[in-house]
Amino acid sequence: MILILLSWLYIIFTAVTFGIAFSKALRISRLDAVVTPIIGLFDITLFATIWAFFGPIAISFHLVLLLLSLFIWYKNKADFAMIWHDALTQIKSYSLPVKILLAVSSFLILAQSATLPFIIDNESYYIQTIKWLNRYGLVTGLANLHLFFAQTSGWHITQSVYSLSFLYDRFNDLNGFCLLLGNLFAFQKLDSYFKNGVRPDLVFGLLPLTYAFLFQFISSPSPDFPVYIFAFILFSEYLQNGRSKESFIIITLLALFAFFIKVTAVILLLFPLFVLLQNFKTLKKSVFMAASLGSLVFILFVLKNMMLTGYPLFPLPYLRMDELDYTVPSIIMDFFFSKSMLNSFYILNSAYDSASLSDLIRQYFLHNGMSGYIGIVSVFTLLITPLIILKKRLPKSLWAVYFAFIVLVVLLCYSSPQYRFYVYFTLFFLLLLTASLLTNPKWILRFYTLNIILIAVLVFVPLSFNSFTANALLTQNSTFHLKNLAIPEPNTRWSQEFRGFGVGNMNYHTPVDGSFFWVTGNGELPCVNKLQVDYFEHGFFYIPQQRSIDLNDGFYAQKVSGHE
């Protein structure tokens, strides 16, 4: 915990200083302890992405980052001090119960961040993606080694900045810091509701009631998680302040950052468009600034994808760059993005082709554990929300959020309806329903207290989740131990040995235990499961090969001779 807290102080300093500079460049006068560091993280992520095209996110990057941060701080000391003075003044104004709940929830976030990662994708590609960024930056054709590495998210680039791998090998806690910002945001809104009685503030002030779900994401850098937090802040900005020029730019920044982190968050780009269409006369002078930011993000997104895969719009399998020698073979792309593969998280590939629509619906809702439960709740919120908005005469702007939810659900039904891509909308509308029923401050604090107790149990007491998932790796929660007060757990929960193998001109490391087909864990670079290499060789007749003796030059897929 102590080491993680120290790393968070570094994140705070660099993110806030860059946030101040970026805000001023974009003519955002509002500086605070939540939005400003997020803007700073966005700025640092763009900077790190550009850097990664030319070299690793290593100590040289941090020397530049720290020097720039110190320079910006020196030029803006008054603004830096004002942000923290205002935040502390606001916290001091909270009632004693609210202060205690804020302190305890923040402590639990820090404690959970020190536990073992819970998300299985951490073992398949998060660790390796970040390790490649720290050692080499963005690597040409890396997707040919393991296609999951093509999913190098903007958030993984941000985490590669703050993994500080040249100092320590257990910093993997950017999501915890993100929730810390979300926690501060939620308590600001809760206090505002208690003092002013503004109902929309209560919706966002109830965010900690979802922590029993969200806590499972914060001990690894899942790119889904920051989308959830940024979406809630974006919704608040849109519903409460959406007409001003500053809010338009802030909403645009949040939406672009979320998109750069996770392509399924493209739906959030509807919100700056809504604001622009509703207030074009007052915002038309800001269009060029927003378009320039959008163009920069899109160019980096395309260049990153081209370098990793040869597909500019990855994960969309279009505009394939055949002239590049490292472009992922189309047969492999077709395999990964076939309907059966995209839905394999809840129905076997072999059963997908013969399944009817009713079979798919029944399998998703009735036989898929957590995904099915969340799916049922999501359908319920879709049905009940219009009634709540009409009956309670809630702001019409809520219809825009509801419309975006509908559009996203429809898009996912035609691609991959995994709950993690849409669940933040479900949580928002569930909190909207809760806020219409739970309005008494005393009862709100009682529910908060019960929720904090539940979170503490999840953090400190081992529990079984067998009834929620069939995945053996996810059947038990990650808990905090006394030693974690000083030393966080490793970045991987997959403790196993690795063995060296070779294929063609490439030597690689493979986990000895191959029970999980996509696993790479924390193996030395390059690392890929031998089962996967063999499967691709015999199933698609391609093997990964190095483009030179230097790993920095990347990989290509070689057609295996004799399999024409």
XYZ file of C-alpha atoms in Angstrom:
564
model
C 0.000 0.000 0.000
C 2.724 2.436 0.946
C 4.597 1.920 -2.330
C 1.386 2.268 -4.336
C 0.500 5.450 -2.476
C 3.928 6.894 -3.312
C 3.423 6.012 -6.982
C 0.007 7.706 -6.883
C 1.593 10.876 -5.533
C 3.818 10.884 -8.615
C 0.764 10.341 -10.822
C -1.047 13.193 -9.082
C 1.860 15.601 -9.522
C 2.458 14.862 -13.203
C -1.229 14.553 -14.139
C -2.276 17.766 -12.410
C 0.597 19.811 -13.825
C -0.017 18.549 -17.356
C -3.752 18.993 -16.790
C -3.243 22.642 -15.888
C -1.101 23.265 -18.967
C -3.490 21.435 -21.324
C -6.525 23.168 -19.809
C -4.975 26.567 -20.334
C -4.032 25.693 -23.906
C -7.666 24.749 -24.517
C -8.961 27.835 -22.671
C -10.548 25.859 -19.862
C -10.542 28.139 -16.824
C -12.177 25.635 -14.465
C -9.486 23.696 -12.579
C -10.397 21.042 -10.015
C -9.091 17.884 -8.370
C -11.056 15.482 -10.592
C -11.308 16.722 -14.176
C -7.899 18.455 -14.297
C -5.848 15.291 -13.556
C -7.943 13.328 -16.068
C -7.175 15.958 -18.704
C -3.527 15.666 -17.664
C -3.582 11.877 -18.038
C -5.041 12.323 -21.519
C -2.262 14.746 -22.450
C 0.418 12.423 -21.046
C -1.119 9.457 -22.882
C -0.946 11.275 -26.217
C 2.631 12.331 -25.477
C 3.611 8.770 -24.493
C 1.943 7.330 -27.610
C 4.001 9.582 -29.862
C 7.124 8.703 -27.872
C 6.381 4.948 -28.162
C 6.626 5.088 -31.959
C 10.311 5.923 -31.550
C 11.401 4.252 -28.336
C 10.491 2.569 -25.027
C 8.491 4.146 -22.221
C 11.451 3.860 -19.885
C 13.635 6.022 -17.673
C 14.472 8.481 -20.467
C 10.773 9.178 -20.937
C 10.356 9.832 -17.209
C 13.266 12.235 -17.107
C 11.526 14.295 -19.787
C 8.113 13.891 -18.110
C 9.450 14.947 -14.712
C 11.377 17.928 -16.079
C 8.322 19.132 -17.997
C 6.123 18.622 -14.925
C 8.510 20.614 -12.738
C 8.667 23.392 -15.324
C 4.854 23.541 -15.639
C 4.485 23.459 -11.854
C 6.962 26.324 -11.456
C 5.040 28.414 -14.015
C 1.641 27.564 -12.461
C 2.346 27.189 -8.735
C -0.649 29.321 -7.802
C -3.066 27.217 -9.874
C -1.576 23.978 -8.517
C -1.969 25.190 -4.933
C -5.489 26.476 -5.633
C -6.697 23.057 -6.852
C -5.652 21.337 -3.639
C -6.742 24.215 -1.413
C -10.224 24.110 -2.953
C -10.405 20.304 -2.677
C -9.319 20.292 0.968
C -11.659 23.179 1.813
C -14.546 21.286 0.260
C -13.705 18.059 2.130
C -13.434 19.977 5.421
C -16.964 21.264 4.834
C -18.384 17.720 4.674
C -20.303 16.411 7.650
C -18.401 13.999 9.923
C -20.201 10.847 8.613
C -19.413 11.822 5.006
C -15.765 12.496 5.883
C -15.479 9.067 7.526
C -17.100 7.306 4.561
C -14.812 9.128 2.129
C -11.709 8.201 4.140
C -12.681 4.550 4.600
C -13.695 4.051 0.953
C -10.432 5.646 -0.215
C -8.460 3.352 2.111
C -10.287 0.312 0.713
C -9.491 1.408 -2.856
C -5.817 1.578 -1.931
C -5.978 -1.792 -0.164
C -7.677 -3.508 -3.114
C -5.048 -2.077 -5.459
C -2.388 -3.957 -3.485
C -4.057 -7.355 -4.016
C -3.573 -9.871 -6.804
C -5.151 -8.971 -10.181
C -8.570 -10.537 -10.668
C -9.227 -10.087 -14.406
C -8.175 -12.960 -16.672
C -7.196 -10.629 -19.544
C -4.383 -9.422 -17.316
C -2.789 -12.835 -17.820
C -3.404 -13.058 -21.555
C -2.190 -9.659 -22.715
C -2.224 -6.731 -20.234
C 1.103 -7.617 -18.582
C 2.839 -8.449 -21.843
C 1.507 -5.393 -23.685
C 2.810 -3.070 -20.980
C 6.125 -4.926 -20.803
C 6.646 -4.511 -24.573
C 5.913 -0.790 -24.253
C 8.405 -0.437 -21.396
C 11.142 -2.377 -23.185
C 10.651 -1.352 -26.819
C 7.707 1.003 -27.277
C 5.251 0.159 -30.060
C 6.643 -2.854 -31.941
C 6.055 -3.431 -35.645
C 3.802 -6.435 -36.343
C 3.558 -7.413 -32.661
C 0.079 -8.841 -33.346
C 1.744 -11.669 -35.304
C 3.208 -12.957 -32.046
C -0.166 -12.904 -30.261
C -3.150 -11.140 -31.797
C -4.324 -9.967 -28.380
C -1.257 -7.695 -28.305
C -2.910 -5.761 -31.141
C -5.365 -4.517 -28.519
C -2.734 -2.182 -27.084
C -5.058 0.327 -25.475
C -4.395 3.970 -24.796
C -4.860 3.006 -21.145
C -2.101 0.413 -21.395
C 0.132 3.146 -22.756
C -0.814 5.282 -19.739
C -0.148 2.344 -17.404
C 3.216 1.735 -19.092
C 4.108 5.289 -18.077
C 3.200 4.677 -14.442
C 4.376 1.080 -14.099
C 7.818 2.598 -13.366
C 9.347 -0.730 -14.439
C 12.895 0.606 -14.143
C 12.301 1.022 -10.387
C 9.917 -1.777 -9.372
C 8.023 -4.622 -11.026
C 4.720 -4.527 -9.121
C 3.136 -1.197 -10.044
C -0.028 -2.093 -11.963
C -2.510 0.146 -10.207
C -3.663 2.936 -12.493
C -7.274 1.740 -12.240
C -7.132 2.185 -8.483
C -6.013 5.777 -8.958
C -8.811 6.254 -11.489
C -11.397 5.032 -8.969
C -9.874 7.325 -6.350
C -10.719 10.245 -8.654
C -14.177 8.763 -9.219
C -14.630 8.424 -5.463
C -13.764 12.074 -4.887
C -16.171 13.033 -7.683
C -18.971 10.944 -6.134
C -18.567 12.450 -2.660
C -18.513 15.952 -4.136
C -21.871 15.197 -5.738
C -23.263 13.566 -2.605
C -22.315 16.578 -0.472
C -23.847 18.888 -3.083
C -27.120 16.956 -2.888
C -27.161 17.069 0.916
C -26.606 20.846 0.883
C -28.576 21.931 -2.196
C -31.053 19.124 -2.836
C -30.212 18.907 -6.571
C -31.541 15.499 -7.681
C -29.052 14.879 -10.554
C -26.223 15.267 -8.033
C -27.660 12.345 -6.074
C -27.449 10.017 -9.102
C -23.703 10.528 -9.282
C -23.331 10.724 -5.514
C -24.595 7.152 -5.272
C -21.759 5.810 -7.441
C -20.007 4.129 -4.453
C -23.026 1.812 -4.150
C -21.639 0.074 -7.267
C -18.201 -0.592 -5.760
C -18.948 -4.253 -5.000
C -18.858 -4.653 -8.792
C -16.239 -2.048 -9.695
C -13.658 -3.177 -7.135
C -12.950 -6.324 -9.133
C -11.457 -4.165 -11.917
C -9.008 -2.010 -9.964
C -6.073 -4.349 -9.264
C -5.230 -4.625 -12.979
C -5.241 -2.064 -15.829
C -8.470 -3.132 -17.522
C -9.229 -0.527 -20.221
C -12.950 -0.997 -19.620
C -12.746 0.521 -16.159
C -11.631 4.093 -16.944
C -14.383 4.214 -19.576
C -16.907 3.612 -16.776
C -15.516 6.404 -14.597
C -15.046 8.883 -17.442
C -18.556 8.120 -18.720
C -20.107 9.014 -15.352
C -18.187 12.290 -15.239
C -19.161 12.947 -18.878
C -22.837 12.241 -18.133
C -22.703 14.649 -15.200
C -21.100 17.333 -17.333
C -23.611 16.801 -20.128
C -26.699 16.767 -17.899
C -25.706 19.661 -15.646
C -23.352 21.989 -17.528
C -23.504 20.883 -21.144
C -24.228 24.220 -22.820
C -21.080 26.153 -21.984
C -17.959 26.250 -24.155
C -15.839 24.833 -21.348
C -18.211 21.927 -20.816
C -18.262 21.211 -24.543
C -14.460 20.932 -24.589
C -14.408 18.853 -21.387
C -17.060 16.484 -22.766
C -15.093 16.210 -25.997
C -11.873 15.423 -24.112
C -13.553 12.760 -21.964
C -15.180 11.139 -24.998
C -11.956 11.166 -27.044
C -9.925 9.768 -24.147
C -12.479 6.996 -23.628
C -12.419 6.174 -27.363
C -8.619 6.061 -27.430
C -8.775 3.699 -24.461
C -11.530 1.434 -25.796
C -12.949 1.544 -29.306
C -16.393 0.410 -28.061
C -16.572 3.748 -26.201
C -17.018 5.418 -29.601
C -20.662 5.812 -28.570
C -19.601 8.533 -26.109
C -18.586 10.722 -29.051
C -22.319 11.253 -29.580
C -22.407 13.555 -26.561
C -20.147 16.345 -27.837
C -22.121 16.056 -31.078
C -25.409 16.449 -29.164
C -24.063 19.500 -27.334
C -22.810 21.040 -30.576
C -26.098 20.512 -32.414
C -28.104 21.968 -29.528
C -25.883 25.032 -29.077
C -24.196 25.538 -32.433
C -24.374 29.343 -32.431
C -22.515 29.674 -29.141
C -20.115 26.798 -29.756
C -19.219 27.189 -33.429
C -15.942 28.934 -32.543
C -14.918 25.841 -30.544
C -15.526 23.429 -33.429
C -12.031 23.826 -34.866
C -10.423 23.080 -31.500
C -12.592 19.984 -30.977
C -11.998 18.804 -34.551
C -8.240 19.258 -34.171
C -8.206 17.179 -30.989
C -10.349 14.528 -32.639
C -8.074 14.434 -35.685
C -4.960 14.024 -33.518
C -6.525 11.145 -31.582
C -7.748 9.449 -34.755
C -4.347 9.787 -36.484
C -2.557 8.252 -33.482
C -5.193 5.515 -33.307
C -4.690 4.668 -36.989
C -0.878 4.821 -36.873
C -0.785 2.631 -33.746
C -2.989 0.029 -35.402
C -1.009 0.105 -38.641
C 2.239 -0.458 -36.767
C 0.912 -3.331 -34.657
C -1.284 -5.123 -37.192
C -1.277 -3.595 -40.690
C -5.007 -2.851 -40.235
C -5.524 0.919 -39.715
C -8.971 0.542 -38.173
C -8.287 -2.502 -35.996
C -10.332 -4.184 -34.564
C -12.350 -3.535 -37.719
C -10.835 -5.816 -40.411
C -11.012 -3.212 -43.168
C -8.456 -1.284 -45.293
C -5.918 -4.080 -44.944
C -2.379 -2.887 -45.828
C -1.223 -5.723 -48.114
C 1.965 -3.903 -49.059
C 3.332 -4.192 -45.502
C 5.361 -7.342 -44.876
C 4.072 -7.674 -41.313
C 0.315 -7.343 -41.859
C -1.584 -10.037 -39.952
C -2.817 -12.716 -42.397
C -6.479 -12.358 -43.275
C -7.217 -15.975 -42.335
C -6.147 -15.239 -38.743
C -8.140 -12.005 -38.620
C -11.184 -13.858 -39.970
C -10.782 -16.458 -37.233
C -10.562 -13.937 -34.410
C -13.405 -11.771 -35.606
C -15.812 -14.442 -36.758
C -19.241 -14.355 -35.126
C -18.582 -17.643 -33.346
C -15.291 -16.365 -31.858
C -16.739 -13.031 -30.757
C -19.519 -14.865 -28.938
C -17.353 -17.702 -27.612
C -17.347 -16.201 -24.122
C -20.816 -17.681 -23.601
C -21.338 -20.331 -26.289
C -18.870 -22.835 -27.764
C -17.585 -22.097 -31.261
C -18.745 -25.507 -32.424
C -22.305 -24.817 -31.252
C -22.644 -21.279 -32.566
C -23.293 -22.010 -36.252
C -26.209 -24.343 -35.530
C -27.735 -22.177 -32.757
C -30.966 -20.295 -33.392
C -31.630 -16.774 -32.121
C -33.688 -18.179 -29.244
C -30.829 -20.559 -28.386
C -28.382 -17.647 -28.236
C -30.706 -15.550 -26.059
C -31.364 -18.464 -23.716
C -27.667 -19.292 -23.482
C -26.715 -15.694 -22.727
C -29.329 -14.986 -20.071
C -29.827 -18.381 -18.436
C -26.506 -20.209 -18.713
C -23.829 -17.553 -18.598
C -23.403 -16.664 -14.939
C -22.497 -13.043 -14.280
C -22.972 -11.954 -17.908
C -26.494 -13.345 -17.913
C -27.422 -11.679 -14.626
C -26.121 -8.317 -15.818
C -27.891 -8.832 -19.153
C -31.234 -9.384 -17.397
C -30.730 -6.295 -15.234
C -29.801 -4.299 -18.349
C -32.976 -5.342 -20.154
C -34.931 -4.331 -17.048
C -33.317 -0.878 -17.003
C -34.023 -0.408 -20.713
C -37.713 -1.131 -20.107
C -38.175 0.803 -16.872
C -36.118 3.930 -17.620
C -38.622 5.628 -19.980
C -41.326 5.205 -17.333
C -39.106 6.763 -14.666
C -38.172 9.726 -16.870
C -41.821 10.392 -17.762
C -43.363 9.751 -14.350
C -40.779 11.733 -12.390
C -40.632 14.460 -15.077
C -36.867 14.212 -15.171
C -34.730 16.422 -17.457
C -35.235 15.777 -21.159
C -31.479 15.550 -21.618
C -31.669 12.085 -20.048
C -33.220 10.877 -23.298
C -29.875 11.472 -25.016
C -28.158 9.108 -22.565
C -30.940 6.565 -23.059
C -30.673 6.869 -26.854
C -26.902 6.311 -26.700
C -27.510 3.175 -24.587
C -29.941 1.816 -27.176
C -27.535 2.496 -30.043
C -24.669 0.788 -28.201
C -26.766 -2.275 -27.379
C -27.827 -2.618 -31.009
C -24.221 -2.307 -32.219
C -23.016 -4.892 -29.712
C -25.762 -7.335 -30.700
C -24.211 -7.361 -34.163
C -20.671 -7.753 -32.841
C -19.916 -9.005 -29.329
C -22.524 -8.454 -26.590
C -20.152 -8.657 -23.643
C -21.525 -6.866 -20.590
C -18.262 -5.039 -19.897
C -18.797 -2.976 -23.062
C -22.134 -1.512 -21.932
C -22.450 -2.049 -18.182
C -21.693 1.590 -17.280
C -25.002 2.577 -18.888
C -26.752 -0.109 -16.840
C -25.143 1.182 -13.656
C -26.094 4.774 -14.488
C -29.762 3.982 -15.016
C -29.859 1.733 -11.950
C -28.548 4.659 -9.906
C -31.134 6.892 -11.558
C -33.825 4.482 -10.356
C -32.238 4.308 -6.897
C -32.084 8.109 -6.675
C -35.816 8.290 -7.361
C -36.500 6.021 -4.394
C -33.676 6.754 -1.943
C -33.782 10.468 -1.165
C -33.563 10.722 2.634
C -29.999 11.676 3.710
C -30.140 9.446 6.786
C -31.098 6.393 4.739
C -28.502 7.241 2.095
C -25.786 7.251 4.754
C -27.078 3.944 6.136
C -26.893 2.332 2.680
C -23.432 3.823 2.223
C -22.312 2.305 5.510
C -23.686 -1.136 4.614
C -21.990 -0.893 1.245
C -18.634 0.002 2.843
C -18.958 -3.032 5.130
C -19.661 -5.229 2.082
C -16.615 -3.824 0.271
C -14.445 -4.452 3.332
C -15.589 -8.083 3.352
C -14.690 -8.434 -0.336
C -11.252 -6.905 0.264
C -10.314 -8.824 3.413
C -12.324 -12.090 3.409
C -11.789 -14.927 0.858
C -15.070 -15.756 -0.909
C -16.162 -18.242 -3.551
C -17.801 -17.076 -6.808
C -18.544 -20.545 -8.165
C -22.212 -19.691 -8.670
C -21.332 -16.673 -10.829
C -18.663 -18.101 -13.128
C -17.379 -21.401 -14.446
C -13.889 -19.982 -14.969
C -11.631 -21.655 -12.402
C -9.332 -18.622 -12.374
C -12.152 -16.289 -11.292
C -13.868 -18.344 -8.616
C -12.225 -16.598 -5.665
C -11.707 -12.937 -4.856
C -8.283 -11.377 -4.345
C -7.841 -10.421 -0.697
C -5.570 -8.069 1.239
C -2.885 -9.457 3.559
C -0.891 -7.777 6.299
C 2.309 -7.825 4.228
C 0.512 -5.732 1.590
C 0.676 -2.711 3.895
C 4.192 -2.251 2.558
C 4.530 -4.563 -0.445
C 1.825 -5.030 -3.101
C 1.131 -8.431 -4.608
C 2.775 -9.347 -7.942
C 1.200 -8.144 -11.188
C 0.095 -11.692 -12.013
C -1.930 -14.304 -10.173
C -0.623 -16.952 -12.602
C 2.415 -18.280 -10.699
C 4.081 -20.830 -12.929
C 7.277 -21.771 -14.682
C 8.197 -20.879 -18.249
C 10.168 -22.922 -20.729
C 12.138 -21.867 -23.784
C 11.130 -23.051 -27.275
C 11.962 -22.086 -30.829
C 10.074 -21.883 -34.100
C 11.939 -20.880 -37.236
C 14.152 -17.906 -36.393
C 12.241 -17.040 -33.208
C 13.012 -18.201 -29.687
C 10.232 -17.615 -27.179
C 9.042 -18.427 -23.677
C 5.944 -20.501 -23.024
C 4.125 -21.291 -19.771
C 4.638 -24.864 -18.609
C 0.975 -25.088 -17.594
C -0.943 -24.666 -20.854
C -4.454 -25.125 -19.445
C -5.360 -21.583 -20.496
C -4.806 -21.346 -24.260
C -4.125 -17.588 -24.450
C -2.053 -17.220 -21.278
C 1.270 -15.368 -21.339
C 1.403 -14.177 -17.721
C 4.594 -12.427 -16.721
C 6.935 -14.450 -18.923
C 10.066 -12.948 -20.410
C 9.811 -11.395 -23.871
C 8.882 -12.742 -26.313
C 6.249 -14.866 -24.608
C 3.433 -16.869 -26.201
C 1.811 -20.186 -25.393
C 3.317 -23.069 -27.406
C -0.167 -24.553 -27.729
C -1.220 -21.389 -29.540
C 1.844 -21.395 -31.823
C 1.248 -25.040 -32.746
C -2.466 -24.475 -33.292
C -1.841 -21.584 -35.685
C 0.846 -23.535 -37.521
C -1.342 -26.583 -38.113
C -4.686 -24.796 -38.351
C -3.767 -21.734 -40.433
C -0.268 -22.694 -41.693
C 1.423 -19.597 -40.297
C 4.149 -19.196 -37.695
C 5.386 -15.967 -36.036
C 8.874 -14.909 -37.070
C 11.217 -12.091 -36.127
C 11.866 -9.479 -38.805
C 15.518 -9.348 -37.686
C 17.675 -10.535 -34.810
C 16.569 -7.434 -32.872
C 13.180 -7.805 -31.157
C 12.663 -4.091 -31.619
C 12.229 -4.703 -35.369
C 9.102 -6.730 -34.707
C 7.442 -9.790 -36.167
C 5.761 -11.098 -39.280
C 3.685 -14.191 -40.052
C 5.464 -16.713 -42.285
C 3.534 -19.151 -44.413
C 4.630 -22.686 -43.543
C 6.027 -24.448 -46.599
C 4.432 -27.693 -47.649
C 0.924 -26.580 -46.593
C -0.161 -24.934 -49.814
